[in-house]
CSV table of C-alpha atoms in Angstrom, one decimal:
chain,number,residue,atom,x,y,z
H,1094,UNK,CA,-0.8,4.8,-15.6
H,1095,UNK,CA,0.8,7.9,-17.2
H,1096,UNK,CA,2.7,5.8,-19.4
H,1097,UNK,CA,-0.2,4.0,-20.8
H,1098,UNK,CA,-2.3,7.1,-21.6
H,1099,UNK,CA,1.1,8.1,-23.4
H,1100,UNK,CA,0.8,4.8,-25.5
H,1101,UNK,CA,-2.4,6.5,-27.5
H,1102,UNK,CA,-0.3,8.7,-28.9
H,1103,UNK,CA,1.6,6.2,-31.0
H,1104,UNK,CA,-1.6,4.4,-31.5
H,1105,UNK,CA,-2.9,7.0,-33.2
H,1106,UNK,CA,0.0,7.5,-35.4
H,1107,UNK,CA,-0.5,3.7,-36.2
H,1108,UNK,CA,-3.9,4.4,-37.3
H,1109,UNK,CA,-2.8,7.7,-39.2
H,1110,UNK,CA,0.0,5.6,-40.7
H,1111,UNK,CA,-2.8,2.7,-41.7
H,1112,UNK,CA,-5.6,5.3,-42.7
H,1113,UNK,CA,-2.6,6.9,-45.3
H,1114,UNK,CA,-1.5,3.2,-46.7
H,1115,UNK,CA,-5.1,2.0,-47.8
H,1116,UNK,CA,-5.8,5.5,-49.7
H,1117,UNK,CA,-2.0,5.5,-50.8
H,1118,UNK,CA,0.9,3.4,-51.0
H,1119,UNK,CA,3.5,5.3,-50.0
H,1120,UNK,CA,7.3,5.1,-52.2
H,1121,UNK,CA,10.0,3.3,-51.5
H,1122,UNK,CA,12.2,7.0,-50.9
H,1123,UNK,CA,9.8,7.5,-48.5
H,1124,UNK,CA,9.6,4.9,-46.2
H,1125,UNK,CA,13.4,4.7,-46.2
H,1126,UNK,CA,13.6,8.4,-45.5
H,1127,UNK,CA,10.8,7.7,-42.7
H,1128,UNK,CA,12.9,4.7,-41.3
H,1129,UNK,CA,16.4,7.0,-41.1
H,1130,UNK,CA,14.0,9.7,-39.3
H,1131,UNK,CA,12.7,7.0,-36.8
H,1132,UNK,CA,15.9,5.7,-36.3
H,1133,UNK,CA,17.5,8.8,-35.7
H,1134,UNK,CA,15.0,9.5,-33.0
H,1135,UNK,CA,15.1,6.3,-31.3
H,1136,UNK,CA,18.5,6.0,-30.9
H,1137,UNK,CA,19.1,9.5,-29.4
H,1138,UNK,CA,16.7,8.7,-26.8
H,1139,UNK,CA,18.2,5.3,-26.5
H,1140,UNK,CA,21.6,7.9,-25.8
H,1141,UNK,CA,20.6,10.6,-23.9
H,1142,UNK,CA,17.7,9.3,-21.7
H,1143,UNK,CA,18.1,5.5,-21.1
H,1144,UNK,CA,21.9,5.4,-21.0
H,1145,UNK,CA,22.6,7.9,-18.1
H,1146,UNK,CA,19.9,6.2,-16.1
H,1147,UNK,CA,21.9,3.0,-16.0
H,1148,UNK,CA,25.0,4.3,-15.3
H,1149,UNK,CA,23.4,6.7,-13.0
H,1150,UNK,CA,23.3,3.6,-11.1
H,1151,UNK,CA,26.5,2.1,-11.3
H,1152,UNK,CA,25.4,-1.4,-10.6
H,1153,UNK,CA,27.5,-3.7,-13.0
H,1154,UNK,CA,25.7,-6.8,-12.2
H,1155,UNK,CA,22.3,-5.2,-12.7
H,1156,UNK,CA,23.4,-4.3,-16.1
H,1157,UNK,CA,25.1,-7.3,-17.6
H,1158,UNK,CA,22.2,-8.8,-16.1
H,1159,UNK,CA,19.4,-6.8,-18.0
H,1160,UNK,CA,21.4,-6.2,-21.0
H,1161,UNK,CA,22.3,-9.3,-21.6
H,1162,UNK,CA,18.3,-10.6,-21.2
H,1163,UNK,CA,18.0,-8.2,-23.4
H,1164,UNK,CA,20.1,-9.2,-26.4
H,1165,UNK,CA,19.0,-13.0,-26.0
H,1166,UNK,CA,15.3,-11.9,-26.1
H,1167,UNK,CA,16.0,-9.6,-28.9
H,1168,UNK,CA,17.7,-12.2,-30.9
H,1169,UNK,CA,15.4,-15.1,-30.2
H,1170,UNK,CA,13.0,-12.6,-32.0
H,1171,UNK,CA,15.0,-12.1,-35.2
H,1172,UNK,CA,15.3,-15.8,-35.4
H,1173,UNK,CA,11.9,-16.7,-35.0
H,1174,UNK,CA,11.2,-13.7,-37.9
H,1175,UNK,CA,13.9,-15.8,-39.8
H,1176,UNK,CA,12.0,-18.9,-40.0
H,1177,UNK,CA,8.5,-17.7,-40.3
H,1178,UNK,CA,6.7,-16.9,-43.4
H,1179,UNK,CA,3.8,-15.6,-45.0
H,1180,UNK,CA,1.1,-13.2,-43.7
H,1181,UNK,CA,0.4,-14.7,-40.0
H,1182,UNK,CA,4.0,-15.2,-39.2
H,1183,UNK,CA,4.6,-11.2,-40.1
H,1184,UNK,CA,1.7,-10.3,-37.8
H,1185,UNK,CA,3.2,-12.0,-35.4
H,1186,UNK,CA,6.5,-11.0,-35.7
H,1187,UNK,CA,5.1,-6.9,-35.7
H,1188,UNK,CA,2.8,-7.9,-32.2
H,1189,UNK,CA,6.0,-9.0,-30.6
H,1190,UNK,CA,8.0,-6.3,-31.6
H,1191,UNK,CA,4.9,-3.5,-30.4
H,1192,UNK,CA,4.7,-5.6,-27.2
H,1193,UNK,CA,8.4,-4.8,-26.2
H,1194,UNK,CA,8.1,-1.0,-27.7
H,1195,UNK,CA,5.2,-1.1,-25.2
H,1196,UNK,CA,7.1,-2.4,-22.5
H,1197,UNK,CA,10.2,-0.5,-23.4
H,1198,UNK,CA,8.3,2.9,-23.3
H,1199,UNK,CA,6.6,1.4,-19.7
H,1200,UNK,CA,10.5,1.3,-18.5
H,1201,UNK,CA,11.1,4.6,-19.8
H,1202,UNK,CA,8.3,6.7,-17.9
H,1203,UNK,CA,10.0,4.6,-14.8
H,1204,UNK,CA,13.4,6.2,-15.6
H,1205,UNK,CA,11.5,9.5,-15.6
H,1206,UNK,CA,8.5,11.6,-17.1
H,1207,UNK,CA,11.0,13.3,-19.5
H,1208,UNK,CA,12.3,10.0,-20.6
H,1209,UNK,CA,9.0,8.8,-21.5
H,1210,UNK,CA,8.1,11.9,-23.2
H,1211,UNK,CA,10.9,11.5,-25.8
H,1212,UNK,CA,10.8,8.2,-26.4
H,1213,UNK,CA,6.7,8.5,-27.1
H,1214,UNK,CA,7.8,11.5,-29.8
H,1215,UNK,CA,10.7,8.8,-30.7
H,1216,UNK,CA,8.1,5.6,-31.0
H,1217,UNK,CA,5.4,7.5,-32.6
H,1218,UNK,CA,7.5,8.0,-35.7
H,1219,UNK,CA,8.5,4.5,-35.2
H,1220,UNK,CA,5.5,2.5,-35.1
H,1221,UNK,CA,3.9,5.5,-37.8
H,1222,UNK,CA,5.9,3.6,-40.2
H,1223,UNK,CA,5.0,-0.1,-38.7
H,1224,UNK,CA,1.2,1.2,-39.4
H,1225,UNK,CA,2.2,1.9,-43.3
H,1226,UNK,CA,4.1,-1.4,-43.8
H,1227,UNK,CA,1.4,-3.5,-42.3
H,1228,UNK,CA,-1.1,-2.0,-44.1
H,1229,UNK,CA,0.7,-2.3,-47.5
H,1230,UNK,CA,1.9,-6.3,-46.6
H,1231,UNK,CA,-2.0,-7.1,-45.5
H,1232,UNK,CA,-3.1,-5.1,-48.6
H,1233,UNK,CA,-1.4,-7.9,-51.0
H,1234,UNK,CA,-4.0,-10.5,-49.6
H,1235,UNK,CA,-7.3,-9.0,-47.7
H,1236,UNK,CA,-9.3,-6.7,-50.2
H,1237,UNK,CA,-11.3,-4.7,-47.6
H,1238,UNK,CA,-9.7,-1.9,-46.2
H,1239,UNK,CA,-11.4,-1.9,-42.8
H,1240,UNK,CA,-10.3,-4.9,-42.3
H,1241,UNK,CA,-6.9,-4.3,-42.9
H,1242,UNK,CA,-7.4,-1.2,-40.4
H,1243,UNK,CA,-9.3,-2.9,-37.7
H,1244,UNK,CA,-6.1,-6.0,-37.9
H,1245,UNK,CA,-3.4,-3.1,-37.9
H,1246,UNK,CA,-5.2,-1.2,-35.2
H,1247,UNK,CA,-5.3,-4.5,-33.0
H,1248,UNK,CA,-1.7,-4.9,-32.9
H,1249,UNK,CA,-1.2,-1.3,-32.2
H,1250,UNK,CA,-3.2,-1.9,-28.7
H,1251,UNK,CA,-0.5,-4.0,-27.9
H,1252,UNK,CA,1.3,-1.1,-27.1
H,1253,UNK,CA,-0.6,0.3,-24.0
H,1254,UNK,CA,-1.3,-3.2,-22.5
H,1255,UNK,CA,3.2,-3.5,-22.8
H,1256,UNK,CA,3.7,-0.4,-20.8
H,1257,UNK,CA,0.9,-2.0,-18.3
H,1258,UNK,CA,3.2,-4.6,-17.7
H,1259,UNK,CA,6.5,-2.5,-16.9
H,1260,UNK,CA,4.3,0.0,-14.7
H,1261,UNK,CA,5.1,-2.3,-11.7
H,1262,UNK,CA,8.8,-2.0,-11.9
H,1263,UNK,CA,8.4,1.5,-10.4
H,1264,UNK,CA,8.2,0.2,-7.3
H,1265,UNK,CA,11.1,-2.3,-7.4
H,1266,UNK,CA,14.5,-1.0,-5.3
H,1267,UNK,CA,16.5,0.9,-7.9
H,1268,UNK,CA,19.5,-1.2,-8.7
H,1269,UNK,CA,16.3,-3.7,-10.0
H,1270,UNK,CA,15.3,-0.8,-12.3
H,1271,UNK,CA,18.3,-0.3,-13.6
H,1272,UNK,CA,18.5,-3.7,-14.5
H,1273,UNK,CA,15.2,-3.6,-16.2
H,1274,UNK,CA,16.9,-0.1,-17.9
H,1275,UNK,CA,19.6,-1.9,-19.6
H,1276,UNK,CA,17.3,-4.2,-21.0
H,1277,UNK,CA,15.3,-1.5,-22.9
H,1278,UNK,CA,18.6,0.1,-23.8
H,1279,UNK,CA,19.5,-3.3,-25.5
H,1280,UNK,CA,15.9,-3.4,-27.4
H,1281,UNK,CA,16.3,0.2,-28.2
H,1282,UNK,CA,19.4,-0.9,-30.0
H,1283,UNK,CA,18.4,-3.9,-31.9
H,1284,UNK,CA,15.3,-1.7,-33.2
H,1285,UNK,CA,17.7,0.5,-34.8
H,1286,UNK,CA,21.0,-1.5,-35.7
H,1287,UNK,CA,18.8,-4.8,-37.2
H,1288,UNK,CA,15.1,-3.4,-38.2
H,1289,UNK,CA,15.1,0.2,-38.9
H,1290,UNK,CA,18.2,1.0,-40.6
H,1291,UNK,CA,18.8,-2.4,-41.9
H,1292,UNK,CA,15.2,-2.3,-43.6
H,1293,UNK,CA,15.7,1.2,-45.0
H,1294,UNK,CA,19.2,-0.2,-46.7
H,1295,UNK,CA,17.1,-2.2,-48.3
H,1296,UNK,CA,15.5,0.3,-50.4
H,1297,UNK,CA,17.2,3.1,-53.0
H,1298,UNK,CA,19.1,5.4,-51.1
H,1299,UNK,CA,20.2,9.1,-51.6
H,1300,UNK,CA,22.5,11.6,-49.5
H,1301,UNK,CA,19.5,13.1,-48.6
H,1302,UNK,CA,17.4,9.8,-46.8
H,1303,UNK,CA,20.9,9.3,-45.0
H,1304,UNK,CA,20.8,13.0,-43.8
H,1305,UNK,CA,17.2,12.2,-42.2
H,1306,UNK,CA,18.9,10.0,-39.5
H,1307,UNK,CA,21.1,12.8,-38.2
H,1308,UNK,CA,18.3,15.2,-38.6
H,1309,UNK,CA,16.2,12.8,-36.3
H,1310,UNK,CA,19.3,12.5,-33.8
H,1311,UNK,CA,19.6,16.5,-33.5
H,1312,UNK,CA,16.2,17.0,-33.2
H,1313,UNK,CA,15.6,15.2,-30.3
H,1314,UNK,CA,18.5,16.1,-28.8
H,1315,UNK,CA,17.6,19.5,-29.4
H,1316,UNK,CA,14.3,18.8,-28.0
H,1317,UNK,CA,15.8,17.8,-24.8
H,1318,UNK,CA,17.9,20.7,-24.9
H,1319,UNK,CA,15.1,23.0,-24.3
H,1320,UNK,CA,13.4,21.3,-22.3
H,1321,UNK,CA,16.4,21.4,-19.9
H,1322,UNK,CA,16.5,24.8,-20.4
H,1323,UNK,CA,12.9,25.5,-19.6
H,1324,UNK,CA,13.2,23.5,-16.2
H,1325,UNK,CA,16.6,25.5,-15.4
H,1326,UNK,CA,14.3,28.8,-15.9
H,1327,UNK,CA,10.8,27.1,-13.8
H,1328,UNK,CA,13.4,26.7,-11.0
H,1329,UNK,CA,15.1,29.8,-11.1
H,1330,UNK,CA,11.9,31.1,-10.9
H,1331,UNK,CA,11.0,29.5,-7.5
């Protein structure tokens, strides 16, 4: 259950994110700059967490077995996005992808409380920006703005009810877990490679937005860094 009280955290950054969007549409420079950030974040996570985990394992069928369920799944998705249209197909497209951040984060508080904890700081700034685009797409056609909140904030619960689903997996043998590992590593991926950074390309971009996703990569890194260091200290102290 720890990873599903974690999940509240990102839900209230949809909300923030929401909140923000009906009072002020943000700019274009921003919501690239935000997208590098959450990019940045993600995939160091995706790097320094996730990855060791699955090779910590060394199982190769487990792996190719995950990842590759992983990529299919992930791909389905962008061609179902590719053939929808209009404002139901986009909600659905977002649920789907907060589902699997849900589920993804589930996996990640299996690989270990430290893993969760990153990718919650990584998926907050993540789905911070999905609260800001849903708002502004919704905004087009509903006029009231708690409407448009109360819609945004119900795909946002998917979140919690997706780490639900992976809590389970804790108590599968670990070459299973690693399996279910390699998936998240592969959705991890295809957030960053084919939403995030393809999304903010899409948009005016400076030396400075590009900076942001090696500023998000460092940071975390540097965030685990401590936090290694602070667990060296804690034991030394024993």
């Amino acid at each position: 259950m720890q990873a599903v009280a974690f999940t509240l955290i990102p839900v209230v950054a949809v909300l923030i994110g929401s909140l923000f969007a009906v009072s002020r549409r943000p700019s274009d420079a921003f919501v690239s700059a935000m997208q590098h950030l959450a990019a940045g974040v993600v995939f160091a996570a995706a790097a320094a967490e996730i990855l060791p985990q699955v090779m910590h394992e060394g199982s190769p069928i487990a792996t190719f077995t995950g990842g590759a369920l992983g990529i299919l799944v992930m791909l389905s998705l962008k061609a179902l996005e590719g053939r929808a249209s209009g404002p139901i197909a986009m909600l659905g497209a977002v649920a789907v992808d907060i589902l699997i951040d849900g589920l993804v984060l589930g996996l990640a508080f299996v690989a270990g409380g430290k893993a969760g904890v990153l990718l919650t700081i990584a998926l907050t700034l993540e789905v911070l920006f999905l609260g800001l685009t849903v708002t502004t797409e919704l905004g087009e056609t509903i006029k009231s703005k708690a409407r448009i909140i109360a819609i945004t904030m119900g795909i946002a619960l998917l979140l919690p009810i997706g780490a639900a689903i992976a809590t389970p997996v804790a108590t599968f043998p670990p070459v299973v877990i690693a399996g279910f590992l390699s998936f998240g590593l592969m959705a991890l991926l295809y957030l960053v490679t084919e939403e995030l950074l393809v999304e903010a390309h899409e948009k005016p971009d400076t030396p400075l937005i590009s900076a942001m996703f090696f500023i998000g990569f460092l940071g975390l890194l540097l965030i685990e860094e401590f936090w290694a260091d602070r667990s060296t200290w804690n034991v030394l102290d024993q």
